Structure formats: C-alpha cells, structure tokens
Short mmCIF file of C-alpha atoms in Angstrom, two decimals:
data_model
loop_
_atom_site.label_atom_id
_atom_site.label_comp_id
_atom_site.label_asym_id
_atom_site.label_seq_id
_atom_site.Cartn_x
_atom_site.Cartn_y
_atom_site.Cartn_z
CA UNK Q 1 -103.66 19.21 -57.59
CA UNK Q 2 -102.60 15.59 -55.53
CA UNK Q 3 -101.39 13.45 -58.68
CA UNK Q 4 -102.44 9.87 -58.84
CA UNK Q 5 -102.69 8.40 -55.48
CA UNK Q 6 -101.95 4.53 -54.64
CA UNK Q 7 -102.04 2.86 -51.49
CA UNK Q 8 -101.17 0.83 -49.83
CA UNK Q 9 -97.17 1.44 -51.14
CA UNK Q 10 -95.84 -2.03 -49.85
CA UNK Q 11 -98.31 -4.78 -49.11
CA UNK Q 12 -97.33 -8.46 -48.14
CA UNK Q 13 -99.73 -11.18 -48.29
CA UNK Q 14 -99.12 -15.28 -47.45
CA UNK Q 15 -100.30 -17.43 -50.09
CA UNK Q 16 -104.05 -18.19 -49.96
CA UNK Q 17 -104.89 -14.41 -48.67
CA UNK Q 18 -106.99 -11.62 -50.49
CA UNK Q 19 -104.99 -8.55 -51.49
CA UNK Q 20 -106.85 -5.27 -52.14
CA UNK Q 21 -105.06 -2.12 -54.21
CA UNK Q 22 -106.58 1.22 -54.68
CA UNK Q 23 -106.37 3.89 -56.70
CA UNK Q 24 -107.04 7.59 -56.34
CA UNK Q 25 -107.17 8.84 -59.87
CA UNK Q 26 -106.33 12.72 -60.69
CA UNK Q 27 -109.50 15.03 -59.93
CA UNK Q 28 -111.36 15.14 -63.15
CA UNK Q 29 -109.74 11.87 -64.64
CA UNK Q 30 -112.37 9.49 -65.31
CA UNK Q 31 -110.25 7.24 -67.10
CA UNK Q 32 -108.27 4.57 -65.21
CA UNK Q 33 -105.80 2.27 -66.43
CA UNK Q 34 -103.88 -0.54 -64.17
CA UNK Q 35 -100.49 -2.18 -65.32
CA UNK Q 36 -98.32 -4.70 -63.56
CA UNK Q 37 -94.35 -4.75 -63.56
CA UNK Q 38 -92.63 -7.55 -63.14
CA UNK Q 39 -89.20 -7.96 -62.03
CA UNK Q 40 -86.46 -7.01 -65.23
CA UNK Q 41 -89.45 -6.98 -67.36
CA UNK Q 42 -91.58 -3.66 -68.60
CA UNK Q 43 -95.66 -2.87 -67.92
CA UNK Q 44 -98.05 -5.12 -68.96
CA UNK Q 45 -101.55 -3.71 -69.16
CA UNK Q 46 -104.24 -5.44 -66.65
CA UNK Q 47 -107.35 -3.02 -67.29
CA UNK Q 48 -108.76 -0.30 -68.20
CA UNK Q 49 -111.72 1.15 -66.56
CA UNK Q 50 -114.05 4.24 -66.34
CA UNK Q 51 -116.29 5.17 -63.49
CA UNK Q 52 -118.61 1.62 -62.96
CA UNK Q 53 -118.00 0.23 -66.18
CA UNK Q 54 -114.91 -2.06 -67.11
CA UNK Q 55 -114.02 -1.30 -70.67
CA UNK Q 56 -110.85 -3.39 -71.58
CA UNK Q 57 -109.99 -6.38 -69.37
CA UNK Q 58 -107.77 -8.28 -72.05
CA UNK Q 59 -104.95 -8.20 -69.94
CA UNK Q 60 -106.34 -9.46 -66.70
CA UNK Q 61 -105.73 -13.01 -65.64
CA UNK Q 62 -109.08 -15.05 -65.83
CA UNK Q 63 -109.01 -16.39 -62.38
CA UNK Q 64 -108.38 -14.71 -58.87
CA UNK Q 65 -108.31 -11.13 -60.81
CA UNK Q 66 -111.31 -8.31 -60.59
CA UNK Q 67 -110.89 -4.72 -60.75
CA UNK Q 68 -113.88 -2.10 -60.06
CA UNK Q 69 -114.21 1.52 -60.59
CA UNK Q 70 -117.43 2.97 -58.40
CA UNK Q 71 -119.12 6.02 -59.22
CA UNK Q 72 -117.51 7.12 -55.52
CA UNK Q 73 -114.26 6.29 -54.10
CA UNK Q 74 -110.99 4.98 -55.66
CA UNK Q 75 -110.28 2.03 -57.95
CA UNK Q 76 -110.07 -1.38 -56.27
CA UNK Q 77 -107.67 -4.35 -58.05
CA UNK Q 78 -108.53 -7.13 -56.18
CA UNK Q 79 -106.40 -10.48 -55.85
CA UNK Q 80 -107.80 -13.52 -54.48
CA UNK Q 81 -106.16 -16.48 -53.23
CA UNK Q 82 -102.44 -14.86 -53.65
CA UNK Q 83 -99.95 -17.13 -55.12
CA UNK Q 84 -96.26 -16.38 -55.39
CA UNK Q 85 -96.49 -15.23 -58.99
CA UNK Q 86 -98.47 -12.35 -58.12
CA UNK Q 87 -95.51 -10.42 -56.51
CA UNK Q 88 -94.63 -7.48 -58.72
CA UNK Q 89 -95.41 -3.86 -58.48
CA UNK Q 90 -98.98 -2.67 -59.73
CA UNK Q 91 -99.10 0.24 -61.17
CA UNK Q 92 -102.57 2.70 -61.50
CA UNK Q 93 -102.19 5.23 -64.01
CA UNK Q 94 -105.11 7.92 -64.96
CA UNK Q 95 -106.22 10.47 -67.86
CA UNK Q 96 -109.13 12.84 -68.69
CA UNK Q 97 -110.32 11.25 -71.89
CA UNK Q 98 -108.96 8.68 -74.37
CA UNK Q 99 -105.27 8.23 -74.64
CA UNK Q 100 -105.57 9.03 -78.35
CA UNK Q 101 -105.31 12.82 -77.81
CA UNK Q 102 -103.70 13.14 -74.13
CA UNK Q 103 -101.25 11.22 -71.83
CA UNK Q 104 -101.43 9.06 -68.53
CA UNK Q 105 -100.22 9.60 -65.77
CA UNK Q 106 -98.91 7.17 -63.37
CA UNK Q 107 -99.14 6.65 -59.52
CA UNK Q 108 -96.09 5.38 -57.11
CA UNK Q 109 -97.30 2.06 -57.43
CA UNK Q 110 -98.26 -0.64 -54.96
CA UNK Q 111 -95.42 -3.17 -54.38
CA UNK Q 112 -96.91 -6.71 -53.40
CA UNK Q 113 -94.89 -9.39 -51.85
CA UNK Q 114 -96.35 -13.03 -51.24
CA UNK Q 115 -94.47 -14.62 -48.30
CA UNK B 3 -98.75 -7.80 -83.59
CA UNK B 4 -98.28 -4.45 -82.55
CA UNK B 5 -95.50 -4.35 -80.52
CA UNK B 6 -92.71 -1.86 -78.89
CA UNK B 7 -89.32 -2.92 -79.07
CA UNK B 8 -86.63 -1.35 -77.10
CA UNK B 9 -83.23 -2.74 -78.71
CA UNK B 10 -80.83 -1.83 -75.31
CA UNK B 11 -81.37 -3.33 -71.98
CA UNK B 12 -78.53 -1.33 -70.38
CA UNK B 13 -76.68 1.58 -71.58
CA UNK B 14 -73.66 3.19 -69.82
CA UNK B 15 -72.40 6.61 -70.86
CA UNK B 16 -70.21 8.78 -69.13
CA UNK B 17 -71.36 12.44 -67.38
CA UNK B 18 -71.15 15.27 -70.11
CA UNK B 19 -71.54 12.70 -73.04
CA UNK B 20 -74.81 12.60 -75.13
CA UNK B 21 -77.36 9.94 -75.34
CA UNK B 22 -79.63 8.27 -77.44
CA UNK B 23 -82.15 5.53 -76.51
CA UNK B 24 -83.56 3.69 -79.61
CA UNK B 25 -87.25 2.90 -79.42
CA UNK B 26 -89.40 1.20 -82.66
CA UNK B 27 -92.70 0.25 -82.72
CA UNK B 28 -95.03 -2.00 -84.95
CA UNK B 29 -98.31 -0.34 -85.72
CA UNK B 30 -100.43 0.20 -88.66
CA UNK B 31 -101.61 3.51 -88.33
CA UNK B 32 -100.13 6.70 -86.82
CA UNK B 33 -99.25 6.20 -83.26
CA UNK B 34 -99.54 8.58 -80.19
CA UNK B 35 -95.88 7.92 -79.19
CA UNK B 36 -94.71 8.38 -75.18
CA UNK B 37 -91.33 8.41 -73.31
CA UNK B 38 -91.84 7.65 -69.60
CA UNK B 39 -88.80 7.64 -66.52
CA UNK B 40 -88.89 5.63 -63.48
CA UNK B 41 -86.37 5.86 -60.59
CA UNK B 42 -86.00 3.29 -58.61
CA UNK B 43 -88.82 2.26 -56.14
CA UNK B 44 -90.55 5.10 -57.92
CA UNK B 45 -93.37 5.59 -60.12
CA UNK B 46 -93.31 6.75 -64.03
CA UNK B 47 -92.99 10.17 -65.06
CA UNK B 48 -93.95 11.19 -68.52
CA UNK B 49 -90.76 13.10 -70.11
CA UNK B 50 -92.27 13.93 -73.85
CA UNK B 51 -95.28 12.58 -76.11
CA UNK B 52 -95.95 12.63 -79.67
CA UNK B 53 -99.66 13.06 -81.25
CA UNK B 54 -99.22 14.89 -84.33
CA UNK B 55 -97.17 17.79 -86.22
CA UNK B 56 -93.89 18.76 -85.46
CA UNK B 57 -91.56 15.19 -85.55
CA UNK B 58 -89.31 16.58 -83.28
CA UNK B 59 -90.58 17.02 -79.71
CA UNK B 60 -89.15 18.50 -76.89
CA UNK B 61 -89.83 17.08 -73.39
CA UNK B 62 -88.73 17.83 -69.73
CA UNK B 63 -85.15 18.08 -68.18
CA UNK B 64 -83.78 18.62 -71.29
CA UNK B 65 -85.27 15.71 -73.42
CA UNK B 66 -86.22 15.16 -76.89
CA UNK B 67 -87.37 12.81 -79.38
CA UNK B 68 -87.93 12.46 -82.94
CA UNK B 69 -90.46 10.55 -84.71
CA UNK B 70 -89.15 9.47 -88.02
CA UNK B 71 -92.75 7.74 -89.82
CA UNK B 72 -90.32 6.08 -92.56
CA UNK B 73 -88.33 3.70 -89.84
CA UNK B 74 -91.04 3.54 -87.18
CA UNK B 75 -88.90 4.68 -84.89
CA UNK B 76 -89.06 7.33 -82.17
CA UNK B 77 -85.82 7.59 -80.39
CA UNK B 78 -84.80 9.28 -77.26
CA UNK B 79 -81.83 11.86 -76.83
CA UNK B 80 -80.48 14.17 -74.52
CA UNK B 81 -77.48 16.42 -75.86
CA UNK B 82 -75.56 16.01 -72.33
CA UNK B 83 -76.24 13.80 -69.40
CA UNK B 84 -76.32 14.33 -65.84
CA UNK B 85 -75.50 12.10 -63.22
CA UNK B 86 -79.75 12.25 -62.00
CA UNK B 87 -80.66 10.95 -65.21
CA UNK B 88 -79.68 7.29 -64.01
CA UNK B 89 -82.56 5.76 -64.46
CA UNK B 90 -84.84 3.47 -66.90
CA UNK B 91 -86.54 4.72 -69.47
CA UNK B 92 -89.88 3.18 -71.03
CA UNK B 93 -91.06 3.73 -74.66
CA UNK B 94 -94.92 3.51 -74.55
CA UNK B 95 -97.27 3.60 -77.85
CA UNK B 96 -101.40 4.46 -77.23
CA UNK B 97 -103.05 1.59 -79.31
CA UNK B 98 -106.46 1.19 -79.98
CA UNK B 99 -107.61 -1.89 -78.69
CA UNK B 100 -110.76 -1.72 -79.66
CA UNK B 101 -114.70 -1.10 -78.51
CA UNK B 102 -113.23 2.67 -77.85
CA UNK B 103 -110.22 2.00 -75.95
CA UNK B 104 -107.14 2.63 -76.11
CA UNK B 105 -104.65 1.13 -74.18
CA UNK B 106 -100.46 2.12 -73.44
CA UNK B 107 -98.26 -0.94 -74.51
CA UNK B 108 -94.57 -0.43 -73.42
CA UNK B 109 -91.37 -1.53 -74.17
CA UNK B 110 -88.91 -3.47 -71.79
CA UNK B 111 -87.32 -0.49 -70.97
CA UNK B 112 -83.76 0.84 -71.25
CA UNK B 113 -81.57 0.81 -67.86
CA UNK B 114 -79.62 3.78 -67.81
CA UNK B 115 -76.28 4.00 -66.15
CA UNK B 116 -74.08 7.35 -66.01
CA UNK B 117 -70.47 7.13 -64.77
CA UNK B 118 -69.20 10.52 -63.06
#
C-alpha cells in the first residue's frame, strides 16, 4: 500500500510563472489536507478537501492560490504568478474519514523555490 | 484562540539520556492529540496519537506521551535516546473548524539534537 504520493519533490519557478503540486492520496483516503512549511517555522494549514468539493479553505491566501480535488486523479495546489514568498515546502497529507477519530498521514512534500 | 504551543525550539541531550518534549495546547473541548517526526528534507511521520481512554499512550520507536486534561498538556518522552532520533518533532491537535471539518494545527516544533 504506496503511502501518500507528492510530486514533483523539488520544483523551481521564476517569479511571474504558474506552479502546479499534486497529490496522490492513500488508496481509500478521500480526505485531503494541504499544509505549507516555512523556513524555522511549523505547518500552517492551506486546505482541506474531499473528492470535488473544497471543504475548508481558511488558510489559503485569497489571491494566486486554488486547490482542486477531481473525482479522478490526484490533488492539484495551484500557484499563479509565483512571487518569492511562496518558497517553502508544501506538504499533502491524507486520511479515511474525519480527523476526529483517525490520523493523517503525510507525503514527502514538494519543495518550491522561486528564482 | 486555539492554539499549540511548543515551549523549546532546540533541545540537546546526550546518547543514553532520557527526553521529554513539552507540548500544551488551548482548546475547549477534548482534543485528538498527535506527535509527528520529520527528518530533514523528509516528510512527517506520525509517532503516537491520543483520541480517548488510556492518558498514557505508547507510540513507535520507543515513544510515549501522556495527556494530563488538568494542565492541557501532552508531553513527549522517550526513556533513552538514540543517536537516529535527531530530528524535529511537531505537536499537532485535530480541531474542529467548523461546517464538518476538522483541521491539524501544529506547533513550531522542537529541534532535536543528540550528542554521541
């Protein structure tokens, strides 16, 4: 059973360009969850996400941000127009059902660097 | 606001010794309580979790934590340390954030230094 799969691992972008991170949840999660880490700092949760509905986007950015979760394929965080500030390591993490009764658990992350 | 605090950025301990990471959090009602470990470049891996019953809970590679209700707190130990478990540890609580969701808000984390 693969765990949660992230790619691309490293991604560099120049400021101004689109960069795209996906997410292979565990089979039989339907719960998604992405966090970002920056430098010296902890996660900060982004969204959370079943399959083709958004559920809890309080953490996402208002501009330049989207995430989707299709009924096939992975999950997509999306970053438009990359600025400098975006570089940090995004993190997908997935579970079964709610985390009130069960635990997430986390891909490798995608590292993105804006040049 | 609910809220995870972590109290140590950086610990150092020596190989052999024992170790406890601190970890409080701020919630209103009972709390689904995690301890996650990332290596750097790496991802996090879940080391114990905490939904109900028994306070103390025991975890992988020789982990455990106690939930104590009275001092919100649900710290981290490890009788004896080994030079692998370099590393930094996160504190995570499940909070509902509403409209049916619960969502994992973490600490800053606890660097984790072991001298041979």
């Amino acid at each position: 059973n693969a765990g949660v799969m992230q790619n691309p691992r490293h991604l560099v972008r120049r400021r101004g360009q689109e960069a795209r991170l996906r997410c292979s949840p565990m089979k039989g999660h339907s719960h998604v969850y992405w966090y970002r880490q920056l430098p010296e700092e902890g996660l900060k949760f982004m969204v959370y996400l079943q399959k083709e509905n958004i559920i809890d986007e309080s953490g996402m950015p208002k501009e330049r941000f989207s995430a989707e979760f299709p009924k096939e394929g992975p999950s997509i965080l999306r970053i438009q127009q990359v600025v400098r500030g975006d570089s940090a390591a995004y993190f997908c993490a997935s579970s079964p059902r709610l985390l009130s009764g069960t635990e997430a658990f986390f891909g490798q992350g995608t590292r993105l660097t804006v040049v | 606001a609910q809220s995870v605090t972590q109290p140590d950025i950086h610990i150092t301990v020596s190989e052999g010794a024992s170790l406890e990471l601190r970890c409080n959090y701020s919630y209103g009602a009972t709390p689904y309580l995690f301890w996650y470990v990332q290596s750097p470049g790496q991802g996090l891996q879940l080391l114990l979790k905490y939904f109900s019953g028994d306070t103390l809970v025991q975890g992988i590679k020789g982990f455990e934590a106690e939930f104590k209700r009275s001092q919100s707190s649900f710290n981290l130990r490890k009788p004896s340390v080994h030079w692998s478990d370099a590393a930094e540890y996160f504190c995570a609580v499940a909070l509902y954030s509403g409209a049916g969701s619960y969502q994992l808000t973490f600490g800053k984390g606890t660097k984790l230094s072991v001298i041979p």
